[in-house]
Amino acid sequence: MSSEKGDLDLNGAKQNTGVWLVKLPKYLAQQWAKATGRGEVGKLRIVKNQGKTEVSFTLNEELASIQDIGGKPAPSFVTAPREHPFQLQSVGGQTLTVFTESVTGQSEDKSEIRTTDKLAIEGIVVQRAECRPAASEHYMQMKRRQIEESSKPKRQSQQIEKAITTNYKPVSNHQYNIEYEKKKKDDGKRARADKQQVLDMLFSAFEKHQYYNLKDLVDITKQPVLYLKEILRDIGVYNVKGTHKNTWELRPEYRHYQGEEKNE
C-alpha cells in the first residue's frame, strides 16, 4: 500500500477557525457509532455563569441502551449514563491543528493503492476538554458489569457430565496399566524352580532355536525375571547390537552340548 499526497489546503488556517479537542470515554464513542438517521447523538450545552464557562453533553435517550459488555449481551437494566459534564483544560501554549483528508482508490481489504485527493487544515485547537460521565446509578451499574466481565478468566474448567467423544472418554485405569499390574502379580506368584531344572528347560529350548528374547524365555520356563537372568548370564550371551539385537543365545561352549556328550 502506497500513499500519495497532493497540495495542502490552508483555508482553515487563513480563516482562523477555532476547534475543540475533546477526550471521550470509550463507551460513549461506541454508542455514538450506533446513531441512525441524521446521526444526532445528543445535545451540547454551554452556559456562562459569573464569568465561568460550564459545558455539558446529554446523550440521546435511544443511544443509552448498552447492547453488550466485553463481547457478551448486557442485562436490560444496564444503560449508559446520559449526562456528561466537560472538564475544560488549557491548550498549554501548544499549537495543535486538525487535519482532514479525502481518500480514493482503496479497496476494503486495503490491497489497492491509497491516494489522498485532498489534505486540508480544518482549524486550530483553541480549547481542550475531557468529557466525563456524571456520577449516577447508571454509570455505577455499567462499570460494575465491566469490572466483573474483565475479571473473569478467559479459560475456565468445566465438569463434563457425558463423554464428548469415545476417543477421549475418561477411564478409571488404562489398559496398559492393568496389563502391567497383572504381569507384576504373575511374576510374584512364580516360584523359583531348581536351577538344574531351569537349565534343562533352557537347553531344550535352545536346541530348537538359537535366539530368544527374554519374554519368550520367561513364558517357557515360568520363572521370575531376575532369577532367570541370573541363570542366563552363566550360560548365555546377550546381543546388544546386530541383526539379533536384544536377544539371548548360548555361549559357544554350550552350543550343541548333547551331541558333544555323546561323542565323549
Tab-separated table of N, CA and C in Angstrom, residues 106-264:
chain	number	residue	atom	x	y	z
A	106	GLN	N	-9.038	2.961	-2.714
A	106	GLN	CA	-8.646	1.997	-1.681
A	106	GLN	C	-9.776	0.986	-1.504
A	107	SER	N	-9.455	-0.295	-1.678
A	107	SER	CA	-10.455	-1.332	-1.526
A	107	SER	C	-10.650	-1.658	-0.057
A	108	GLU	N	-11.677	-2.469	0.222
A	108	GLU	CA	-11.971	-2.833	1.603
A	108	GLU	C	-10.836	-3.613	2.240
A	109	ASP	N	-10.180	-4.461	1.460
A	109	ASP	CA	-9.063	-5.237	2.022
A	109	ASP	C	-7.735	-4.488	1.948
A	110	LYS	N	-7.786	-3.186	1.542
A	110	LYS	CA	-6.611	-2.320	1.524
A	110	LYS	C	-5.507	-2.827	0.598
A	111	SER	N	-5.895	-3.563	-0.429
A	111	SER	CA	-4.889	-4.112	-1.342
A	111	SER	C	-4.565	-3.156	-2.486
A	112	GLU	N	-5.464	-2.171	-2.743
A	112	GLU	CA	-5.235	-1.238	-3.831
A	112	GLU	C	-4.439	-0.031	-3.346
A	113	ILE	N	-3.989	0.754	-4.302
A	113	ILE	CA	-3.171	1.929	-3.974
A	113	ILE	C	-4.010	2.963	-3.244
A	114	ARG	N	-3.459	3.518	-2.201
A	114	ARG	CA	-4.140	4.530	-1.393
A	114	ARG	C	-3.680	5.910	-1.867
A	115	THR	N	-4.636	6.697	-2.353
A	115	THR	CA	-4.307	8.015	-2.889
A	115	THR	C	-5.075	9.087	-2.129
A	116	THR	N	-4.376	10.055	-1.591
A	116	THR	CA	-5.012	11.157	-0.890
A	116	THR	C	-5.334	12.265	-1.889
A	117	ASP	N	-6.650	12.474	-2.118
A	117	ASP	CA	-7.053	13.509	-3.068
A	117	ASP	C	-6.870	14.902	-2.488
A	118	LYS	N	-7.186	15.022	-1.174
A	118	LYS	CA	-7.134	16.356	-0.596
A	118	LYS	C	-6.742	16.280	0.870
A	119	LEU	N	-5.799	17.122	1.263
A	119	LEU	CA	-5.385	17.241	2.658
A	119	LEU	C	-5.592	18.697	3.054
A	120	ALA	N	-6.409	18.902	4.087
A	120	ALA	CA	-6.788	20.273	4.433
A	120	ALA	C	-6.675	20.504	5.933
A	121	ILE	N	-6.404	21.744	6.301
A	121	ILE	CA	-6.421	22.169	7.697
A	121	ILE	C	-7.821	22.679	8.011
A	122	GLU	N	-8.464	22.056	8.991
A	122	GLU	CA	-9.816	22.459	9.364
A	122	GLU	C	-9.818	23.581	10.388
A	123	GLY	N	-8.796	23.649	11.192
A	123	GLY	CA	-8.750	24.707	12.189
A	123	GLY	C	-7.664	24.468	13.211
A	124	ILE	N	-7.527	25.412	14.116
A	124	ILE	CA	-6.518	25.352	15.174
A	124	ILE	C	-7.225	25.101	16.505
A	125	VAL	N	-6.680	24.195	17.312
A	125	VAL	CA	-7.285	23.855	18.598
A	125	VAL	C	-7.162	25.049	19.539
A	126	VAL	N	-8.321	25.551	19.991
A	126	VAL	CA	-8.333	26.690	20.920
A	126	VAL	C	-8.766	26.271	22.318
A	127	GLN	N	-9.296	25.049	22.432
A	127	GLN	CA	-9.768	24.595	23.739
A	127	GLN	C	-9.637	23.083	23.818
A	128	ARG	N	-9.094	22.606	24.923
A	128	ARG	CA	-9.051	21.177	25.204
A	128	ARG	C	-10.022	20.869	26.333
A	129	ALA	N	-10.614	19.681	26.290
A	129	ALA	CA	-11.590	19.323	27.316
A	129	ALA	C	-11.658	17.808	27.451
A	130	GLU	N	-12.183	17.374	28.574
A	130	GLU	CA	-12.389	15.945	28.816
A	130	GLU	C	-13.846	15.739	29.189
A	131	CYS	N	-14.507	14.898	28.415
A	131	CYS	CA	-15.921	14.598	28.639
A	131	CYS	C	-16.018	13.428	29.616
A	132	ARG	N	-16.572	13.696	30.806
A	132	ARG	CA	-16.639	12.674	31.852
A	132	ARG	C	-18.089	12.374	32.206
A	133	PRO	N	-18.380	11.117	32.534
A	133	PRO	CA	-19.753	10.791	32.940
A	133	PRO	C	-20.039	11.324	34.336
A	134	ALA	N	-21.257	11.823	34.524
A	134	ALA	CA	-21.665	12.273	35.854
A	134	ALA	C	-21.880	11.059	36.743
A	135	ALA	N	-21.520	11.173	38.013
A	135	ALA	CA	-21.707	10.073	38.960
A	135	ALA	C	-23.193	9.788	39.113
A	136	SER	N	-23.597	8.592	38.707
A	136	SER	CA	-25.014	8.213	38.772
A	136	SER	C	-25.113	6.707	38.936
A	137	GLU	N	-26.326	6.233	39.220
A	137	GLU	CA	-26.547	4.806	39.396
A	137	GLU	C	-26.314	4.053	38.084
A	138	HIS	N	-26.698	4.664	36.967
A	138	HIS	CA	-26.497	4.017	35.670
A	138	HIS	C	-24.999	3.807	35.396
A	139	TYR	N	-24.212	4.815	35.718
A	139	TYR	CA	-22.774	4.701	35.480
A	139	TYR	C	-22.150	3.637	36.379
A	140	MET	N	-22.571	3.595	37.643
A	140	MET	CA	-22.008	2.617	38.574
A	140	MET	C	-22.382	1.189	38.169
A	141	GLN	N	-23.606	0.987	37.695
A	141	GLN	CA	-24.012	-0.348	37.239
A	141	GLN	C	-23.194	-0.781	36.030
A	142	MET	N	-22.993	0.152	35.090
A	142	MET	CA	-22.227	-0.169	33.889
A	142	MET	C	-20.786	-0.522	34.237
A	143	LYS	N	-20.144	0.258	35.088
A	143	LYS	CA	-18.760	-0.014	35.478
A	143	LYS	C	-18.659	-1.311	36.256
A	144	ARG	N	-19.642	-1.587	37.088
A	144	ARG	CA	-19.619	-2.826	37.869
A	144	ARG	C	-19.645	-4.034	36.943
A	145	ARG	N	-20.492	-3.981	35.926
A	145	ARG	CA	-20.565	-5.088	34.978
A	145	ARG	C	-19.279	-5.206	34.162
A	146	GLN	N	-18.690	-4.064	33.787
A	146	GLN	CA	-17.436	-4.092	33.038
A	146	GLN	C	-16.319	-4.721	33.864
A	147	ILE	N	-16.247	-4.365	35.142
A	147	ILE	CA	-15.208	-4.923	36.021
A	147	ILE	C	-15.424	-6.417	36.216
A	148	GLU	N	-16.677	-6.847	36.377
A	148	GLU	CA	-16.980	-8.268	36.555
A	148	GLU	C	-16.565	-9.073	35.323
A	149	GLU	N	-16.863	-8.542	34.141
A	149	GLU	CA	-16.521	-9.257	32.917
A	149	GLU	C	-15.018	-9.298	32.688
A	150	SER	N	-14.321	-8.187	32.980
A	150	SER	CA	-12.871	-8.146	32.757
A	150	SER	C	-12.107	-9.014	33.742
A	151	SER	N	-12.699	-9.240	34.938
A	151	SER	CA	-12.013	-10.040	35.956
A	151	SER	C	-12.220	-11.540	35.772
A	152	LYS	N	-13.147	-11.930	34.896
A	152	LYS	CA	-13.377	-13.357	34.667
A	152	LYS	C	-12.218	-13.940	33.872
A	153	PRO	N	-11.711	-15.103	34.254
A	153	PRO	CA	-10.618	-15.724	33.479
A	153	PRO	C	-11.110	-16.103	32.088
A	154	LYS	N	-10.208	-15.973	31.114
A	154	LYS	CA	-10.575	-16.298	29.739
A	154	LYS	C	-10.811	-17.786	29.565
A	155	ARG	N	-10.103	-18.588	30.359
A	155	ARG	CA	-10.277	-20.039	30.277
A	155	ARG	C	-10.787	-20.556	31.613
A	156	GLN	N	-11.834	-21.346	31.580
A	156	GLN	CA	-12.426	-21.893	32.786
A	156	GLN	C	-12.562	-23.401	32.659
A	157	SER	N	-12.372	-24.086	33.780
A	157	SER	CA	-12.558	-25.536	33.792
A	157	SER	C	-14.048	-25.849	33.887
A	158	GLN	N	-14.450	-26.910	33.244
A	158	GLN	CA	-15.855	-27.291	33.225
A	158	GLN	C	-15.964	-28.796	33.376
A	159	GLN	N	-16.824	-29.224	34.301
A	159	GLN	CA	-17.018	-30.648	34.521
A	159	GLN	C	-17.880	-31.234	33.412
A	160	ILE	N	-17.412	-32.326	32.829
A	160	ILE	CA	-18.123	-32.976	31.733
A	160	ILE	C	-18.990	-34.096	32.301
A	161	GLU	N	-20.295	-33.983	32.074
A	161	GLU	CA	-21.229	-35.000	32.556
A	161	GLU	C	-21.236	-36.221	31.648
A	162	LYS	N	-21.120	-35.973	30.332
A	162	LYS	CA	-21.124	-37.063	29.366
A	162	LYS	C	-19.887	-36.958	28.496
A	163	ALA	N	-19.377	-38.091	28.088
A	163	ALA	CA	-18.195	-38.102	27.234
A	163	ALA	C	-18.535	-37.474	25.888
A	164	ILE	N	-17.693	-36.531	25.459
A	164	ILE	CA	-17.926	-35.857	24.185
A	164	ILE	C	-17.622	-36.800	23.028
A	165	THR	N	-16.495	-37.482	23.099
A	165	THR	CA	-16.131	-38.467	22.076
A	165	THR	C	-15.608	-39.716	22.767
A	166	THR	N	-15.743	-40.838	22.101
A	166	THR	CA	-15.264	-42.091	22.675
A	166	THR	C	-13.742	-42.133	22.721
A	167	ASN	N	-13.082	-41.329	21.862
A	167	ASN	CA	-11.623	-41.351	21.818
A	167	ASN	C	-11.005	-40.821	23.114
A	168	TYR	N	-11.704	-39.888	23.752
A	168	TYR	CA	-11.148	-39.258	24.945
A	168	TYR	C	-11.986	-39.535	26.186
A	169	LYS	N	-12.751	-40.621	26.142
A	169	LYS	CA	-13.581	-40.952	27.282
A	169	LYS	C	-12.699	-41.288	28.482
A	170	PRO	N	-12.905	-40.610	29.612
A	170	PRO	CA	-12.052	-40.876	30.781
A	170	PRO	C	-12.303	-42.280	31.332
A	171	VAL	N	-11.257	-42.945	31.761
A	171	VAL	CA	-11.350	-44.278	32.348
A	171	VAL	C	-10.651	-44.279	33.689
A	172	SER	N	-11.093	-45.170	34.557
A	172	SER	CA	-10.501	-45.224	35.896
A	172	SER	C	-9.083	-45.770	35.860
A	173	ASN	N	-8.808	-46.664	34.890
A	173	ASN	CA	-7.468	-47.219	34.770
A	173	ASN	C	-7.241	-47.621	33.315
A	174	HIS	N	-6.078	-47.288	32.794
A	174	HIS	CA	-5.786	-47.591	31.394
A	174	HIS	C	-5.392	-49.051	31.227
A	175	GLN	N	-5.617	-49.568	30.021
A	175	GLN	CA	-5.388	-50.978	29.753
A	175	GLN	C	-3.942	-51.375	29.980
A	176	TYR	N	-3.001	-50.508	29.569
A	176	TYR	CA	-1.593	-50.897	29.736
A	176	TYR	C	-1.205	-50.947	31.216
A	177	ASN	N	-1.878	-50.125	32.050
A	177	ASN	CA	-1.631	-50.216	33.491
A	177	ASN	C	-2.157	-51.529	34.058
A	178	ILE	N	-3.333	-51.952	33.557
A	178	ILE	CA	-3.914	-53.214	34.029
A	178	ILE	C	-3.009	-54.385	33.650
A	179	GLU	N	-2.517	-54.362	32.408
A	179	GLU	CA	-1.631	-55.444	31.963
A	179	GLU	C	-0.332	-55.463	32.751
A	180	TYR	N	0.183	-54.252	33.058
A	180	TYR	CA	1.434	-54.179	33.817
A	180	TYR	C	1.248	-54.733	35.233
A	181	GLU	N	0.147	-54.362	35.877
A	181	GLU	CA	-0.113	-54.860	37.231
A	181	GLU	C	-0.306	-56.375	37.227
A	182	LYS	N	-0.981	-56.878	36.198
A	182	LYS	CA	-1.187	-58.328	36.101
A	182	LYS	C	0.144	-59.054	35.926
A	183	LYS	N	1.012	-58.450	35.108
A	183	LYS	CA	2.326	-59.058	34.891
A	183	LYS	C	3.131	-59.099	36.188
A	184	LYS	N	3.047	-58.019	36.970
A	184	LYS	CA	3.775	-57.978	38.247
A	184	LYS	C	3.256	-59.059	39.202
A	185	LYS	N	1.931	-59.245	39.228
A	185	LYS	CA	1.358	-60.262	40.106
A	185	LYS	C	1.758	-61.663	39.665
A	186	ASP	N	1.733	-61.875	38.332
A	186	ASP	CA	2.122	-63.193	37.825
A	186	ASP	C	3.576	-63.497	38.148
A	187	ASP	N	4.458	-62.489	38.004
A	187	ASP	CA	5.869	-62.698	38.336
A	187	ASP	C	6.038	-63.003	39.805
A	188	GLY	N	5.226	-62.325	40.632
A	188	GLY	CA	5.346	-62.548	42.072
A	188	GLY	C	4.900	-63.933	42.484
A	189	LYS	N	3.927	-64.511	41.736
A	189	LYS	CA	3.408	-65.835	42.075
A	189	LYS	C	4.326	-66.947	41.614
A	190	ARG	N	5.225	-66.643	40.665
A	190	ARG	CA	6.098	-67.681	40.139
A	190	ARG	C	7.122	-68.094	41.197
A	191	ALA	N	7.145	-69.363	41.482
A	191	ALA	CA	8.106	-69.890	42.453
A	191	ALA	C	9.371	-70.318	41.722
A	192	ARG	N	10.503	-70.107	42.360
A	192	ARG	CA	11.771	-70.488	41.745
A	192	ARG	C	11.905	-72.014	41.706
A	193	ALA	N	12.140	-72.490	40.531
A	193	ALA	CA	12.382	-73.928	40.395
A	193	ALA	C	13.867	-74.203	40.637
A	194	ASP	N	14.205	-75.486	40.751
A	194	ASP	CA	15.602	-75.865	40.937
A	194	ASP	C	16.409	-75.397	39.736
A	195	LYS	N	17.627	-74.919	39.988
A	195	LYS	CA	18.442	-74.350	38.923
A	195	LYS	C	18.689	-75.355	37.816
A	196	GLN	N	18.955	-76.602	38.155
A	196	GLN	CA	19.217	-77.596	37.137
A	196	GLN	C	17.989	-77.838	36.272
A	197	GLN	N	16.814	-77.767	36.909
A	197	GLN	CA	15.572	-77.933	36.152
A	197	GLN	C	15.391	-76.788	35.150
A	198	VAL	N	15.737	-75.569	35.577
A	198	VAL	CA	15.634	-74.406	34.692
A	198	VAL	C	16.637	-74.535	33.542
A	199	LEU	N	17.857	-74.995	33.879
A	199	LEU	CA	18.882	-75.186	32.842
A	199	LEU	C	18.409	-76.189	31.799
A	200	ASP	N	17.778	-77.258	32.245
A	200	ASP	CA	17.283	-78.263	31.297
A	200	ASP	C	16.254	-77.650	30.350
A	201	MET	N	15.370	-76.816	30.892
A	201	MET	CA	14.358	-76.177	30.048
A	201	MET	C	15.002	-75.226	29.048
A	202	LEU	N	16.025	-74.507	29.502
A	202	LEU	CA	16.689	-73.560	28.622
A	202	LEU	C	17.445	-74.283	27.506
A	203	PHE	N	18.207	-75.336	27.871
A	203	PHE	CA	18.953	-76.067	26.853
A	203	PHE	C	18.009	-76.708	25.839
A	204	SER	N	16.874	-77.182	26.342
A	204	SER	CA	15.906	-77.794	25.439
A	204	SER	C	15.342	-76.762	24.465
A	205	ALA	N	15.125	-75.567	24.966
A	205	ALA	CA	14.594	-74.507	24.100
A	205	ALA	C	15.616	-74.096	23.055
A	206	PHE	N	16.866	-73.962	23.468
A	206	PHE	CA	17.900	-73.513	22.533
A	206	PHE	C	18.258	-74.589	21.496
A	207	GLU	N	17.849	-75.873	21.740
A	207	GLU	CA	18.039	-76.876	20.711
A	207	GLU	C	17.117	-76.617	19.511
A	208	LYS	N	15.983	-75.921	19.778
A	208	LYS	CA	15.016	-75.652	18.724
A	208	LYS	C	15.339	-74.357	17.979
A	209	HIS	N	15.761	-73.346	18.746
A	209	HIS	CA	16.086	-72.059	18.130
A	209	HIS	C	17.349	-71.506	18.773
A	210	GLN	N	18.099	-70.768	17.997
A	210	GLN	CA	19.370	-70.234	18.503
A	210	GLN	C	19.173	-68.950	19.311
A	211	TYR	N	18.154	-68.152	18.974
A	211	TYR	CA	17.976	-66.848	19.611
A	211	TYR	C	16.586	-66.758	20.251
A	212	TYR	N	16.555	-66.165	21.443
A	212	TYR	CA	15.292	-65.917	22.145
A	212	TYR	C	15.358	-64.548	22.825
A	213	ASN	N	14.216	-63.854	22.866
A	213	ASN	CA	14.167	-62.671	23.724
A	213	ASN	C	13.744	-63.096	25.111
A	214	LEU	N	13.936	-62.227	26.069
A	214	LEU	CA	13.715	-62.586	27.466
A	214	LEU	C	12.265	-62.946	27.735
A	215	LYS	N	11.350	-62.261	27.105
A	215	LYS	CA	9.931	-62.522	27.349
A	215	LYS	C	9.570	-63.952	26.967
A	216	ASP	N	10.089	-64.422	25.840
A	216	ASP	CA	9.784	-65.796	25.417
A	216	ASP	C	10.362	-66.818	26.383
A	217	LEU	N	11.563	-66.533	26.884
A	217	LEU	CA	12.177	-67.471	27.832
A	217	LEU	C	11.431	-67.492	29.156
A	218	VAL	N	10.876	-66.326	29.559
A	218	VAL	CA	10.061	-66.293	30.783
A	218	VAL	C	8.812	-67.144	30.591
A	219	ASP	N	8.183	-67.030	29.403
A	219	ASP	CA	6.984	-67.836	29.135
A	219	ASP	C	7.300	-69.331	29.105
A	220	ILE	N	8.478	-69.673	28.613
A	220	ILE	CA	8.844	-71.090	28.508
A	220	ILE	C	9.147	-71.676	29.876
A	221	THR	N	9.932	-70.957	30.688
A	221	THR	CA	10.394	-71.507	31.976
A	221	THR	C	9.454	-71.205	33.130
A	222	LYS	N	8.586	-70.184	32.983
A	222	LYS	CA	7.686	-69.762	34.049
A	222	LYS	C	8.450	-69.370	35.306
A	223	GLN	N	9.578	-68.715	35.123
A	223	GLN	CA	10.417	-68.313	36.240
A	223	GLN	C	10.410	-66.782	36.395
A	224	PRO	N	10.653	-66.293	37.628
A	224	PRO	CA	10.769	-64.849	37.829
A	224	PRO	C	11.880	-64.272	36.954
A	225	VAL	N	11.698	-63.042	36.497
A	225	VAL	CA	12.626	-62.431	35.543
A	225	VAL	C	14.037	-62.335	36.101
A	226	LEU	N	14.171	-61.844	37.333
A	226	LEU	CA	15.506	-61.652	37.904
A	226	LEU	C	16.243	-62.985	38.081
A	227	TYR	N	15.515	-63.985	38.523
A	227	TYR	CA	16.115	-65.305	38.720
A	227	TYR	C	16.557	-65.897	37.386
A	228	LEU	N	15.724	-65.711	36.362
A	228	LEU	CA	16.059	-66.248	35.044
A	228	LEU	C	17.277	-65.545	34.464
A	229	LYS	N	17.389	-64.240	34.681
A	229	LYS	CA	18.548	-63.501	34.178
A	229	LYS	C	19.844	-63.997	34.827
A	230	GLU	N	19.806	-64.301	36.108
A	230	GLU	CA	21.000	-64.812	36.796
A	230	GLU	C	21.513	-66.092	36.127
A	231	ILE	N	20.595	-66.989	35.780
A	231	ILE	CA	20.984	-68.248	35.154
A	231	ILE	C	21.473	-68.027	33.726
A	232	LEU	N	20.798	-67.126	33.001
A	232	LEU	CA	21.197	-66.849	31.630
A	232	LEU	C	22.596	-66.256	31.540
A	233	ARG	N	22.980	-65.454	32.524
A	233	ARG	CA	24.328	-64.863	32.498
A	233	ARG	C	25.410	-65.947	32.602
A	234	ASP	N	25.068	-67.085	33.210
A	234	ASP	CA	26.051	-68.165	33.360
A	234	ASP	C	26.240	-68.951	32.064
A	235	ILE	N	25.187	-69.057	31.286
A	235	ILE	CA	25.276	-69.945	30.116
A	235	ILE	C	25.066	-69.206	28.789
A	236	GLY	N	24.633	-67.949	28.843
A	236	GLY	CA	24.268	-67.288	27.603
A	236	GLY	C	24.985	-65.974	27.355
A	237	VAL	N	24.750	-65.461	26.168
A	237	VAL	CA	25.304	-64.171	25.735
A	237	VAL	C	24.129	-63.292	25.291
A	238	TYR	N	24.119	-62.054	25.771
A	238	TYR	CA	23.058	-61.110	25.398
A	238	TYR	C	23.550	-60.224	24.249
A	239	ASN	N	22.853	-60.238	23.136
A	239	ASN	CA	23.237	-59.445	21.969
A	239	ASN	C	22.691	-58.012	22.087
A	240	VAL	N	23.586	-57.060	22.091
A	240	VAL	CA	23.175	-55.650	22.237
A	240	VAL	C	23.141	-54.928	20.895
A	241	LYS	N	23.595	-55.561	19.830
A	241	LYS	CA	23.558	-54.930	18.514
A	241	LYS	C	23.533	-56.020	17.451
A	242	GLY	N	23.400	-55.594	16.213
A	242	GLY	CA	23.375	-56.540	15.108
A	242	GLY	C	21.972	-56.976	14.756
A	243	THR	N	21.904	-58.000	13.928
A	243	THR	CA	20.610	-58.483	13.437
A	243	THR	C	19.742	-59.024	14.557
A	244	HIS	N	20.356	-59.673	15.548
A	244	HIS	CA	19.613	-60.311	16.647
A	244	HIS	C	19.728	-59.492	17.927
A	245	LYS	N	19.621	-58.192	17.779
A	245	LYS	CA	19.720	-57.281	18.918
A	245	LYS	C	18.629	-57.586	19.952
A	246	ASN	N	19.005	-57.493	21.241
A	246	ASN	CA	18.088	-57.702	22.369
A	246	ASN	C	17.613	-59.155	22.477
A	247	THR	N	18.455	-60.072	22.076
A	247	THR	CA	18.115	-61.498	22.233
A	247	THR	C	19.246	-62.212	22.966
A	248	TRP	N	18.910	-63.407	23.491
A	248	TRP	CA	19.897	-64.258	24.173
A	248	TRP	C	20.215	-65.447	23.278
A	249	GLU	N	21.478	-65.905	23.379
A	249	GLU	CA	21.891	-67.160	22.756
A	249	GLU	C	22.902	-67.847	23.676
A	250	LEU	N	23.103	-69.126	23.484
A	250	LEU	CA	24.035	-69.874	24.334
A	250	LEU	C	25.483	-69.495	24.040
A	251	ARG	N	26.306	-69.590	25.053
A	251	ARG	CA	27.746	-69.406	24.836
A	251	ARG	C	28.247	-70.537	23.926
A	252	PRO	N	29.358	-70.255	23.227
A	252	PRO	CA	29.865	-71.271	22.283
A	252	PRO	C	30.088	-72.642	22.926
A	253	GLU	N	30.551	-72.640	24.203
A	253	GLU	CA	30.871	-73.931	24.832
A	253	GLU	C	29.628	-74.747	25.171
A	254	TYR	N	28.445	-74.103	25.159
A	254	TYR	CA	27.222	-74.829	25.490
A	254	TYR	C	26.388	-75.170	24.258
A	255	ARG	N	26.800	-74.729	23.104
A	255	ARG	CA	26.021	-74.991	21.916
A	255	ARG	C	26.194	-76.450	21.474
A	256	HIS	N	25.101	-77.081	21.085
A	256	HIS	CA	25.091	-78.492	20.649
A	256	HIS	C	25.704	-79.396	21.717
A	257	TYR	N	25.396	-79.106	22.964
A	257	TYR	CA	26.036	-79.821	24.068
A	257	TYR	C	25.673	-81.301	24.082
A	258	GLN	N	24.458	-81.682	23.673
A	258	GLN	CA	24.071	-83.092	23.735
A	258	GLN	C	24.908	-83.935	22.773
A	259	GLY	N	25.136	-83.357	21.598
A	259	GLY	CA	25.955	-84.104	20.624
A	259	GLY	C	27.359	-84.256	21.097
A	260	GLU	N	27.904	-83.246	21.785
A	260	GLU	CA	29.267	-83.316	22.280
A	260	GLU	C	29.394	-84.377	23.368
A	261	GLU	N	28.353	-84.518	24.247
A	261	GLU	CA	28.421	-85.529	25.307
A	261	GLU	C	28.430	-86.949	24.703
A	262	LYS	N	27.664	-87.131	23.617
A	262	LYS	CA	27.622	-88.442	23.008
A	262	LYS	C	28.977	-88.801	22.376
A	263	ASN	N	29.665	-87.795	21.824
A	263	ASN	CA	30.959	-88.043	21.199
A	263	ASN	C	31.983	-88.433	22.244
A	264	GLU	N	31.811	-87.881	23.469
A	264	GLU	CA	32.761	-88.218	24.506
A	264	GLU	C	32.580	-89.665	24.963
